[in-house]
PDB file of C-alpha atoms and ligand atoms in Angstrom:
ATOM      1  CA  UNK A 235      37.097   8.909  14.268  1.00  0.00           C
ATOM      2  CA  UNK A 236      36.968   8.863  10.426  1.00  0.00           C
ATOM      3  CA  UNK A 237      34.286  10.269   8.554  1.00  0.00           C
ATOM      4  CA  UNK A 238      31.761   7.515   8.414  1.00  0.00           C
ATOM      5  CA  UNK A 239      30.660   6.078   5.020  1.00  0.00           C
ATOM      6  CA  UNK A 240      27.274   5.005   4.466  1.00  0.00           C
ATOM      7  CA  UNK A 241      26.805   2.373   1.945  1.00  0.00           C
ATOM      8  CA  UNK A 242      23.204   2.470   0.513  1.00  0.00           C
ATOM      9  CA  UNK A 243      20.876   0.996  -2.250  1.00  0.00           C
ATOM     10  CA  UNK A 244      19.046   3.042  -4.742  1.00  0.00           C
ATOM     11  CA  UNK A 245      17.089   5.996  -3.269  1.00  0.00           C
ATOM     12  CA  UNK A 246      14.288   5.366  -5.439  1.00  0.00           C
ATOM     13  CA  UNK A 247      13.426   2.038  -3.667  1.00  0.00           C
ATOM     14  CA  UNK A 248      15.861   0.988  -1.034  1.00  0.00           C
ATOM     15  CA  UNK A 249      13.633   1.202   1.986  1.00  0.00           C
ATOM     16  CA  UNK A 250      15.968  -0.249   4.428  1.00  0.00           C
ATOM     17  CA  UNK A 251      18.617   2.287   3.445  1.00  0.00           C
ATOM     18  CA  UNK A 252      16.418   5.290   3.921  1.00  0.00           C
ATOM     19  CA  UNK A 253      16.057   4.543   7.630  1.00  0.00           C
ATOM     20  CA  UNK A 254      19.722   4.984   8.953  1.00  0.00           C
ATOM     21  CA  UNK A 255      20.089   7.773   6.392  1.00  0.00           C
ATOM     22  CA  UNK A 256      17.221   9.790   7.967  1.00  0.00           C
ATOM     23  CA  UNK A 257      18.798   8.973  11.422  1.00  0.00           C
ATOM     24  CA  UNK A 258      22.140  10.353  10.366  1.00  0.00           C
ATOM     25  CA  UNK A 259      20.746  13.376   8.950  1.00  0.00           C
ATOM     26  CA  UNK A 260      18.727  14.087  11.935  1.00  0.00           C
ATOM     27  CA  UNK A 261      21.820  13.874  13.932  1.00  0.00           C
ATOM     28  CA  UNK A 262      23.661  16.481  11.787  1.00  0.00           C
ATOM     29  CA  UNK A 263      26.291  13.599  10.988  1.00  0.00           C
ATOM     30  CA  UNK A 264      28.869  14.224   8.561  1.00  0.00           C
ATOM     31  CA  UNK A 265      29.225  11.277   6.427  1.00  0.00           C
ATOM     32  CA  UNK A 266      29.883  10.082   2.809  1.00  0.00           C
ATOM     33  CA  UNK A 267      27.371   8.126   0.797  1.00  0.00           C
ATOM     34  CA  UNK A 268      28.163   5.383  -1.525  1.00  0.00           C
ATOM     35  CA  UNK A 269      25.461   3.961  -3.583  1.00  0.00           C
ATOM     36  CA  UNK A 270      24.948   0.558  -4.813  1.00  0.00           C
ATOM     37  CA  UNK A 271      22.630  -0.226  -7.480  1.00  0.00           C
ATOM     38  CA  UNK A 272      20.572  -3.203  -6.552  1.00  0.00           C
ATOM     39  CA  UNK A 273      19.452  -5.983  -8.674  1.00  0.00           C
ATOM     40  CA  UNK A 274      22.554  -5.503 -10.802  1.00  0.00           C
ATOM     41  CA  UNK A 275      24.750  -8.378 -12.153  1.00  0.00           C
ATOM     42  CA  UNK A 276      27.704  -6.829  -9.945  1.00  0.00           C
ATOM     43  CA  UNK A 277      25.478  -5.992  -6.843  1.00  0.00           C
ATOM     44  CA  UNK A 278      26.570  -8.832  -4.613  1.00  0.00           C
ATOM     45  CA  UNK A 279      30.012  -8.373  -5.164  1.00  0.00           C
ATOM     46  CA  UNK A 280      29.998  -4.577  -4.654  1.00  0.00           C
ATOM     47  CA  UNK A 281      28.115  -5.203  -1.185  1.00  0.00           C
ATOM     48  CA  UNK A 282      30.518  -7.948  -0.366  1.00  0.00           C
ATOM     49  CA  UNK A 283      33.214  -5.268  -0.280  1.00  0.00           C
ATOM     50  CA  UNK A 284      31.465  -3.979   2.907  1.00  0.00           C
ATOM     51  CA  UNK A 285      29.586  -6.770   4.250  1.00  0.00           C
ATOM     52  CA  UNK A 286      29.541 -10.432   4.506  1.00  0.00           C
ATOM     53  CA  UNK A 287      25.774 -10.274   5.311  1.00  0.00           C
ATOM     54  CA  UNK A 288      25.180  -9.277   1.576  1.00  0.00           C
ATOM     55  CA  UNK A 289      22.699  -6.432   2.399  1.00  0.00           C
ATOM     56  CA  UNK A 290      22.734  -2.740   2.457  1.00  0.00           C
ATOM     57  CA  UNK A 291      22.666  -0.460   4.477  1.00  0.00           C
ATOM     58  CA  UNK A 292      26.141  -0.611   5.949  1.00  0.00           C
ATOM     59  CA  UNK A 293      27.902   1.961   7.883  1.00  0.00           C
ATOM     60  CA  UNK A 294      31.751   1.900   7.860  1.00  0.00           C
ATOM     61  CA  UNK A 295      33.462   3.723  10.874  1.00  0.00           C
ATOM     62  CA  UNK A 296      37.102   3.519  11.556  1.00  0.00           C
ATOM     63  CA  UNK A 297      37.451   0.670   9.254  1.00  0.00           C
ATOM     64  CA  UNK A 298      34.646  -1.392  11.049  1.00  0.00           C
ATOM     65  CA  UNK A 299      31.404  -2.274   9.216  1.00  0.00           C
ATOM     66  CA  UNK A 300      28.056  -1.909  11.018  1.00  0.00           C
ATOM     67  CA  UNK A 301      25.459  -3.694   9.228  1.00  0.00           C
ATOM     68  CA  UNK A 302      21.669  -3.634   9.438  1.00  0.00           C
ATOM     69  CA  UNK A 303      19.599  -0.504   9.700  1.00  0.00           C
ATOM     70  CA  UNK A 304      18.953  -1.037  13.205  1.00  0.00           C
ATOM     71  CA  UNK A 305      22.251  -1.735  14.292  1.00  0.00           C
ATOM     72  CA  UNK A 306      23.417   1.616  12.435  1.00  0.00           C
ATOM     73  CA  UNK A 307      20.653   3.611  13.988  1.00  0.00           C
ATOM     74  CA  UNK A 308      21.565   2.235  17.450  1.00  0.00           C
ATOM     75  CA  UNK A 309      25.211   3.388  16.715  1.00  0.00           C
ATOM     76  CA  UNK A 310      23.907   6.927  15.852  1.00  0.00           C
ATOM     77  CA  UNK A 311      21.952   7.190  19.235  1.00  0.00           C
ATOM     78  CA  UNK A 312      25.267   6.315  21.189  1.00  0.00           C
ATOM     79  CA  UNK A 313      27.287   8.515  19.049  1.00  0.00           C
ATOM     80  CA  UNK A 314      24.854  11.484  19.243  1.00  0.00           C
ATOM     81  CA  UNK A 315      23.212  11.208  22.539  1.00  0.00           C
ATOM     82  CA  UNK A 316      21.646  14.704  22.330  1.00  0.00           C
ATOM     83  CA  UNK A 317      20.090  14.314  18.978  1.00  0.00           C
ATOM     84  CA  UNK A 318      16.950  13.177  20.645  1.00  0.00           C
ATOM     85  CA  UNK A 319      16.600   9.946  18.645  1.00  0.00           C
ATOM     86  CA  UNK A 320      14.772   8.503  21.604  1.00  0.00           C
ATOM     87  CA  UNK A 321      12.085  10.529  23.415  1.00  0.00           C
ATOM     88  CA  UNK A 322      13.246  11.813  26.812  1.00  0.00           C
ATOM     89  CA  UNK A 323      10.316  10.550  28.727  1.00  0.00           C
ATOM     90  CA  UNK A 324      11.226   7.090  29.856  1.00  0.00           C
ATOM     91  CA  UNK A 325       7.824   5.546  29.255  1.00  0.00           C
ATOM     92  CA  UNK A 326       7.640   7.046  25.908  1.00  0.00           C
ATOM     93  CA  UNK A 327      11.204   5.726  25.195  1.00  0.00           C
ATOM     94  CA  UNK A 328      10.386   2.148  26.122  1.00  0.00           C
ATOM     95  CA  UNK A 329       7.533   2.232  23.672  1.00  0.00           C
ATOM     96  CA  UNK A 330       9.605   3.991  20.912  1.00  0.00           C
ATOM     97  CA  UNK A 331      12.128   1.192  21.197  1.00  0.00           C
ATOM     98  CA  UNK A 332       9.323  -1.429  21.024  1.00  0.00           C
ATOM     99  CA  UNK A 333       7.496   0.074  17.898  1.00  0.00           C
ATOM    100  CA  UNK A 334      10.814   0.523  16.235  1.00  0.00           C
ATOM    101  CA  UNK A 335      11.721  -3.301  16.819  1.00  0.00           C
ATOM    102  CA  UNK A 336       8.233  -4.179  15.807  1.00  0.00           C
ATOM    103  CA  UNK A 337       8.756  -2.414  12.469  1.00  0.00           C
ATOM    104  CA  UNK A 338      12.072  -4.168  12.015  1.00  0.00           C
ATOM    105  CA  UNK A 339      10.790  -7.634  12.938  1.00  0.00           C
ATOM    106  CA  UNK A 340       7.201  -7.824  11.900  1.00  0.00           C
ATOM    107  CA  UNK A 341       4.769  -6.541   9.303  1.00  0.00           C
ATOM    108  CA  UNK A 342       5.675  -9.609   6.886  1.00  0.00           C
ATOM    109  CA  UNK A 343       2.661  -9.014   4.697  1.00  0.00           C
ATOM    110  CA  UNK A 344       3.081  -5.329   4.198  1.00  0.00           C
ATOM    111  CA  UNK A 345       6.750  -6.139   3.186  1.00  0.00           C
ATOM    112  CA  UNK A 346       6.093  -8.933   0.945  1.00  0.00           C
ATOM    113  CA  UNK A 347       2.888  -7.987  -0.709  1.00  0.00           C
ATOM    114  CA  UNK A 348       3.889  -4.217  -0.934  1.00  0.00           C
ATOM    115  CA  UNK A 349       7.586  -4.551  -1.744  1.00  0.00           C
ATOM    116  CA  UNK A 350       9.433  -1.703  -3.311  1.00  0.00           C
ATOM    117  CA  UNK A 351      11.526  -2.153  -6.368  1.00  0.00           C
ATOM    118  CA  UNK A 352      12.327  -0.498  -9.954  1.00  0.00           C
ATOM    119  CA  UNK A 353       8.643  -1.244 -10.804  1.00  0.00           C
ATOM    120  CA  UNK A 354       7.396   0.013  -7.276  1.00  0.00           C
ATOM    121  CA  UNK A 355       9.450   2.979  -6.411  1.00  0.00           C
ATOM    122  CA  UNK A 356       8.830   5.076  -3.181  1.00  0.00           C
ATOM    123  CA  UNK A 357       9.123   8.218  -4.905  1.00  0.00           C
ATOM    124  CA  UNK A 358       6.898   9.709  -7.664  1.00  0.00           C
ATOM    125  CA  UNK A 359       3.402   9.253  -8.167  1.00  0.00           C
ATOM    126  CA  UNK A 360       1.464   6.332  -6.772  1.00  0.00           C
ATOM    127  CA  UNK A 361       1.063   3.215  -8.518  1.00  0.00           C
ATOM    128  CA  UNK A 362      -2.224   1.213  -9.154  1.00  0.00           C
ATOM    129  CA  UNK A 363      -4.221   0.593  -5.619  1.00  0.00           C
ATOM    130  CA  UNK A 364      -3.409  -2.649  -4.033  1.00  0.00           C
ATOM    131  CA  UNK A 365      -5.994  -5.503  -3.694  1.00  0.00           C
ATOM    132  CA  UNK A 366      -5.565  -5.988  -0.097  1.00  0.00           C
ATOM    133  CA  UNK A 367      -5.338  -9.753   1.349  1.00  0.00           C
ATOM    134  CA  UNK A 368      -6.312 -10.800   4.670  1.00  0.00           C
ATOM    135  CA  UNK A 369      -2.805 -10.955   5.947  1.00  0.00           C
ATOM    136  CA  UNK A 370      -2.102  -7.439   4.659  1.00  0.00           C
ATOM    137  CA  UNK A 371      -5.317  -6.051   6.191  1.00  0.00           C
ATOM    138  CA  UNK A 372      -4.188  -7.320   9.461  1.00  0.00           C
ATOM    139  CA  UNK A 373      -0.903  -5.623   9.172  1.00  0.00           C
ATOM    140  CA  UNK A 374      -2.659  -2.346   8.411  1.00  0.00           C
ATOM    141  CA  UNK A 375      -4.937  -2.461  11.144  1.00  0.00           C
ATOM    142  CA  UNK A 376      -1.983  -3.157  13.459  1.00  0.00           C
ATOM    143  CA  UNK A 377      -0.267  -0.125  11.769  1.00  0.00           C
ATOM    144  CA  UNK A 378      -3.309   1.922  12.339  1.00  0.00           C
ATOM    145  CA  UNK A 379      -3.433   0.914  16.002  1.00  0.00           C
ATOM    146  CA  UNK A 380       0.230   1.580  16.786  1.00  0.00           C
ATOM    147  CA  UNK A 381       0.038   5.153  15.093  1.00  0.00           C
ATOM    148  CA  UNK A 382      -3.156   5.948  17.061  1.00  0.00           C
ATOM    149  CA  UNK A 383      -1.899   4.703  20.411  1.00  0.00           C
ATOM    150  CA  UNK A 384       1.452   6.648  20.134  1.00  0.00           C
ATOM    151  CA  UNK A 385      -0.133   9.774  18.623  1.00  0.00           C
ATOM    152  CA  UNK A 386      -2.715   9.820  21.445  1.00  0.00           C
ATOM    153  CA  UNK A 387      -0.591   9.234  24.159  1.00  0.00           C
ATOM    154  CA  UNK A 388       2.617  10.927  23.390  1.00  0.00           C
ATOM    155  CA  UNK A 389       2.119  12.844  20.338  1.00  0.00           C
ATOM    156  CA  UNK A 390       1.595  16.169  21.851  1.00  0.00           C
ATOM    157  CA  UNK A 391       4.119  18.704  20.689  1.00  0.00           C
ATOM    158  CA  UNK A 392       4.734  17.559  17.197  1.00  0.00           C
ATOM    159  CA  UNK A 393       3.323  15.494  14.334  1.00  0.00           C
ATOM    160  CA  UNK A 394       5.398  12.473  14.940  1.00  0.00           C
ATOM    161  CA  UNK A 395       4.759   9.315  16.848  1.00  0.00           C
ATOM    162  CA  UNK A 396       6.214  10.749  20.149  1.00  0.00           C
ATOM    163  CA  UNK A 397       5.674  14.333  19.182  1.00  0.00           C
ATOM    164  CA  UNK A 398       9.169  15.382  18.051  1.00  0.00           C
ATOM    165  CA  UNK A 399      10.753  13.271  15.394  1.00  0.00           C
ATOM    166  CA  UNK A 400      12.627  10.189  16.862  1.00  0.00           C
ATOM    167  CA  UNK A 401      14.178   6.850  15.508  1.00  0.00           C
ATOM    168  CA  UNK A 402      10.584   5.297  15.399  1.00  0.00           C
ATOM    169  CA  UNK A 403       9.526   7.653  12.644  1.00  0.00           C
ATOM    170  CA  UNK A 404      12.631   6.774  10.668  1.00  0.00           C
ATOM    171  CA  UNK A 405      11.393   3.277  10.643  1.00  0.00           C
ATOM    172  CA  UNK A 406       7.995   4.021   9.850  1.00  0.00           C
ATOM    173  CA  UNK A 407       8.802   6.453   6.798  1.00  0.00           C
ATOM    174  CA  UNK A 408       9.224   3.641   4.542  1.00  0.00           C
ATOM    175  CA  UNK A 409       5.810   2.236   5.609  1.00  0.00           C
ATOM    176  CA  UNK A 410       4.256   5.723   4.743  1.00  0.00           C
ATOM    177  CA  UNK A 411       5.891   5.488   1.265  1.00  0.00           C
ATOM    178  CA  UNK A 412       4.278   1.937   0.699  1.00  0.00           C
ATOM    179  CA  UNK A 413       0.965   3.318   2.047  1.00  0.00           C
ATOM    180  CA  UNK A 414       1.263   6.150  -0.656  1.00  0.00           C
ATOM    181  CA  UNK A 415       2.556   4.142  -3.653  1.00  0.00           C
ATOM    182  CA  UNK A 416       0.011   1.088  -3.113  1.00  0.00           C
ATOM    183  CA  UNK A 417      -2.748   3.450  -2.402  1.00  0.00           C
ATOM    184  CA  UNK A 418      -3.558   1.563   0.938  1.00  0.00           C
ATOM    185  CA  UNK A 419      -6.925   2.736   2.348  1.00  0.00           C
ATOM    186  CA  UNK A 420      -5.967   3.421   6.059  1.00  0.00           C
ATOM    187  CA  UNK A 421      -9.630   4.544   6.731  1.00  0.00           C
ATOM    188  CA  UNK A 422     -10.984   1.186   5.578  1.00  0.00           C
ATOM    189  CA  UNK A 423      -8.840  -0.304   8.411  1.00  0.00           C
ATOM    190  CA  UNK A 424      -9.870   1.534  11.312  1.00  0.00           C
ATOM    191  CA  UNK A 425      -8.060   4.817  10.962  1.00  0.00           C
ATOM    192  CA  UNK A 426      -9.713   7.976  12.257  1.00  0.00           C
ATOM    193  CA  UNK A 427      -7.414  10.242  10.480  1.00  0.00           C
ATOM    194  CA  UNK A 428      -4.621  10.051  12.820  1.00  0.00           C
ATOM    195  CA  UNK A 429      -2.589   7.488  10.853  1.00  0.00           C
ATOM    196  CA  UNK A 430      -3.207   9.266   7.409  1.00  0.00           C
ATOM    197  CA  UNK A 431      -2.176  12.638   9.049  1.00  0.00           C
ATOM    198  CA  UNK A 432       1.129  10.975  10.645  1.00  0.00           C
ATOM    199  CA  UNK A 433       2.121   9.295   7.060  1.00  0.00           C
ATOM    200  CA  UNK A 434       1.506  12.772   5.397  1.00  0.00           C
ATOM    201  CA  UNK A 435       3.842  14.261   8.189  1.00  0.00           C
ATOM    202  CA  UNK A 436       6.557  11.658   7.531  1.00  0.00           C
ATOM    203  CA  UNK A 437       6.388  12.213   3.725  1.00  0.00           C
ATOM    204  CA  UNK A 438       6.518  15.898   4.131  1.00  0.00           C
ATOM    205  CA  UNK A 439       9.572  15.774   6.414  1.00  0.00           C
ATOM    206  CA  UNK A 440      12.512  17.983   4.745  1.00  0.00           C
ATOM    207  CA  UNK A 441      15.010  15.210   5.121  1.00  0.00           C
ATOM    208  CA  UNK A 442      12.660  12.605   3.399  1.00  0.00           C
ATOM    209  CA  UNK A 443      11.860  15.242   0.746  1.00  0.00           C
ATOM    210  CA  UNK A 444      15.652  15.431   0.046  1.00  0.00           C
ATOM    211  CA  UNK A 445      15.958  11.806  -0.305  1.00  0.00           C
ATOM    212  CA  UNK A 446      13.112  11.694  -2.495  1.00  0.00           C
ATOM    213  CA  UNK A 447      14.421  14.298  -4.746  1.00  0.00           C
ATOM    214  CA  UNK A 448      17.621  12.253  -5.139  1.00  0.00           C
ATOM    215  CA  UNK A 449      15.592   9.121  -5.913  1.00  0.00           C
ATOM    216  CA  UNK A 450      13.585  10.871  -8.460  1.00  0.00           C
ATOM    217  CA  UNK A 451      16.860  12.221 -10.186  1.00  0.00           C
ATOM    218  CA  UNK A 452      18.213   8.582 -10.048  1.00  0.00           C
ATOM    219  CA  UNK A 453      15.346   7.307 -12.211  1.00  0.00           C
ATOM    220  CA  UNK A 454      16.093  10.373 -14.608  1.00  0.00           C
TER     221      UNK A 454
HETATM  222  N1  GSH B 621      17.674  -6.268   7.945  1.00  0.00           N
HETATM  223  C1  GSH B 621      18.339  -5.546   7.135  1.00  0.00           C
HETATM  224  C2  GSH B 621      17.615  -5.766   5.666  1.00  0.00           C
HETATM  225  C3  GSH B 621      18.464  -5.054   4.639  1.00  0.00           C
HETATM  226  C4  GSH B 621      18.020  -5.461   3.203  1.00  0.00           C
HETATM  227  O1  GSH B 621      17.205  -6.358   3.127  1.00  0.00           O
HETATM  228  N2  GSH B 621      18.593  -4.790   2.212  1.00  0.00           N
HETATM  229  C5  GSH B 621      18.260  -4.849   0.884  1.00  0.00           C
HETATM  230  C6  GSH B 621      18.027  -3.652   0.172  1.00  0.00           C
HETATM  231  S1  GSH B 621      16.623  -2.680   0.615  1.00  0.00           S
HETATM  232  C7  GSH B 621      19.346  -5.439   0.161  1.00  0.00           C
HETATM  233  O2  GSH B 621      20.634  -5.237   0.562  1.00  0.00           O
HETATM  234  N3  GSH B 621      19.252  -6.298  -1.038  1.00  0.00           N
HETATM  235  C8  GSH B 621      20.318  -6.682  -1.694  1.00  0.00           C
HETATM  236  C9  GSH B 621      20.307  -8.138  -2.110  1.00  0.00           C
HETATM  237  O3  GSH B 621      19.522  -8.836  -1.472  1.00  0.00           O
HETATM  238  O4  GSH B 621      21.015  -8.265  -3.124  1.00  0.00           O
HETATM  239  C10 GSH B 621      18.519  -4.104   7.425  1.00  0.00           C
HETATM  240  O5  GSH B 621      17.526  -3.694   8.245  1.00  0.00           O
HETATM  241  O6  GSH B 621      19.415  -3.421   7.287  1.00  0.00           O
END
């Protein structure tokens, strides 16, 4: 197998890129990184060199492009079966896959109303507090519930959703960054402290801190 190449967007704000990067780091994978700056005149042409879907992240392995953060993460789980990307307990594993897919396909208001970009980076100090719409409030309440249910039932043994760090945590790390940047008040949406402690754990995880340092350096 060739050394895989992960094509990502700017570390300061490419939330989708962060997920498989965290996953590959967790697996101890040896991979090269190619950063394509987003929102530039040549962004589309640069991405098109790797994927017709026109989005990053893309992982190139043996000349084959795997696009989409979930597809890349599933590749990693297959390639590194002993890395613990999914919980060992089958019940926890079923739910870990469900919450990972829920993050991938839902939370539309959180994504659209709390977007990340040059003016709203996921690194550095928080921006101004967000005025929370009803749709966003519903997403935050759902997040708080997901976090509490997973932590209460399976969180023993570590600070993450299923105790030890798993793929689900990779998918919720950008959420924690949005919560921080937009100063979303989790307690006002039903958090008993579990969700905010979980977000703090994600944002102090060493691989995320490495990504954040690189994102800050990118911004100069
Ligand atoms: N569902 C995709 C979404 C990827 C996505 O939206 N990527 C954004 C960057 S964070 C992108 O490539 N934007 C470039 C563009 O639209 O020009 C995934 O999970 O990988």
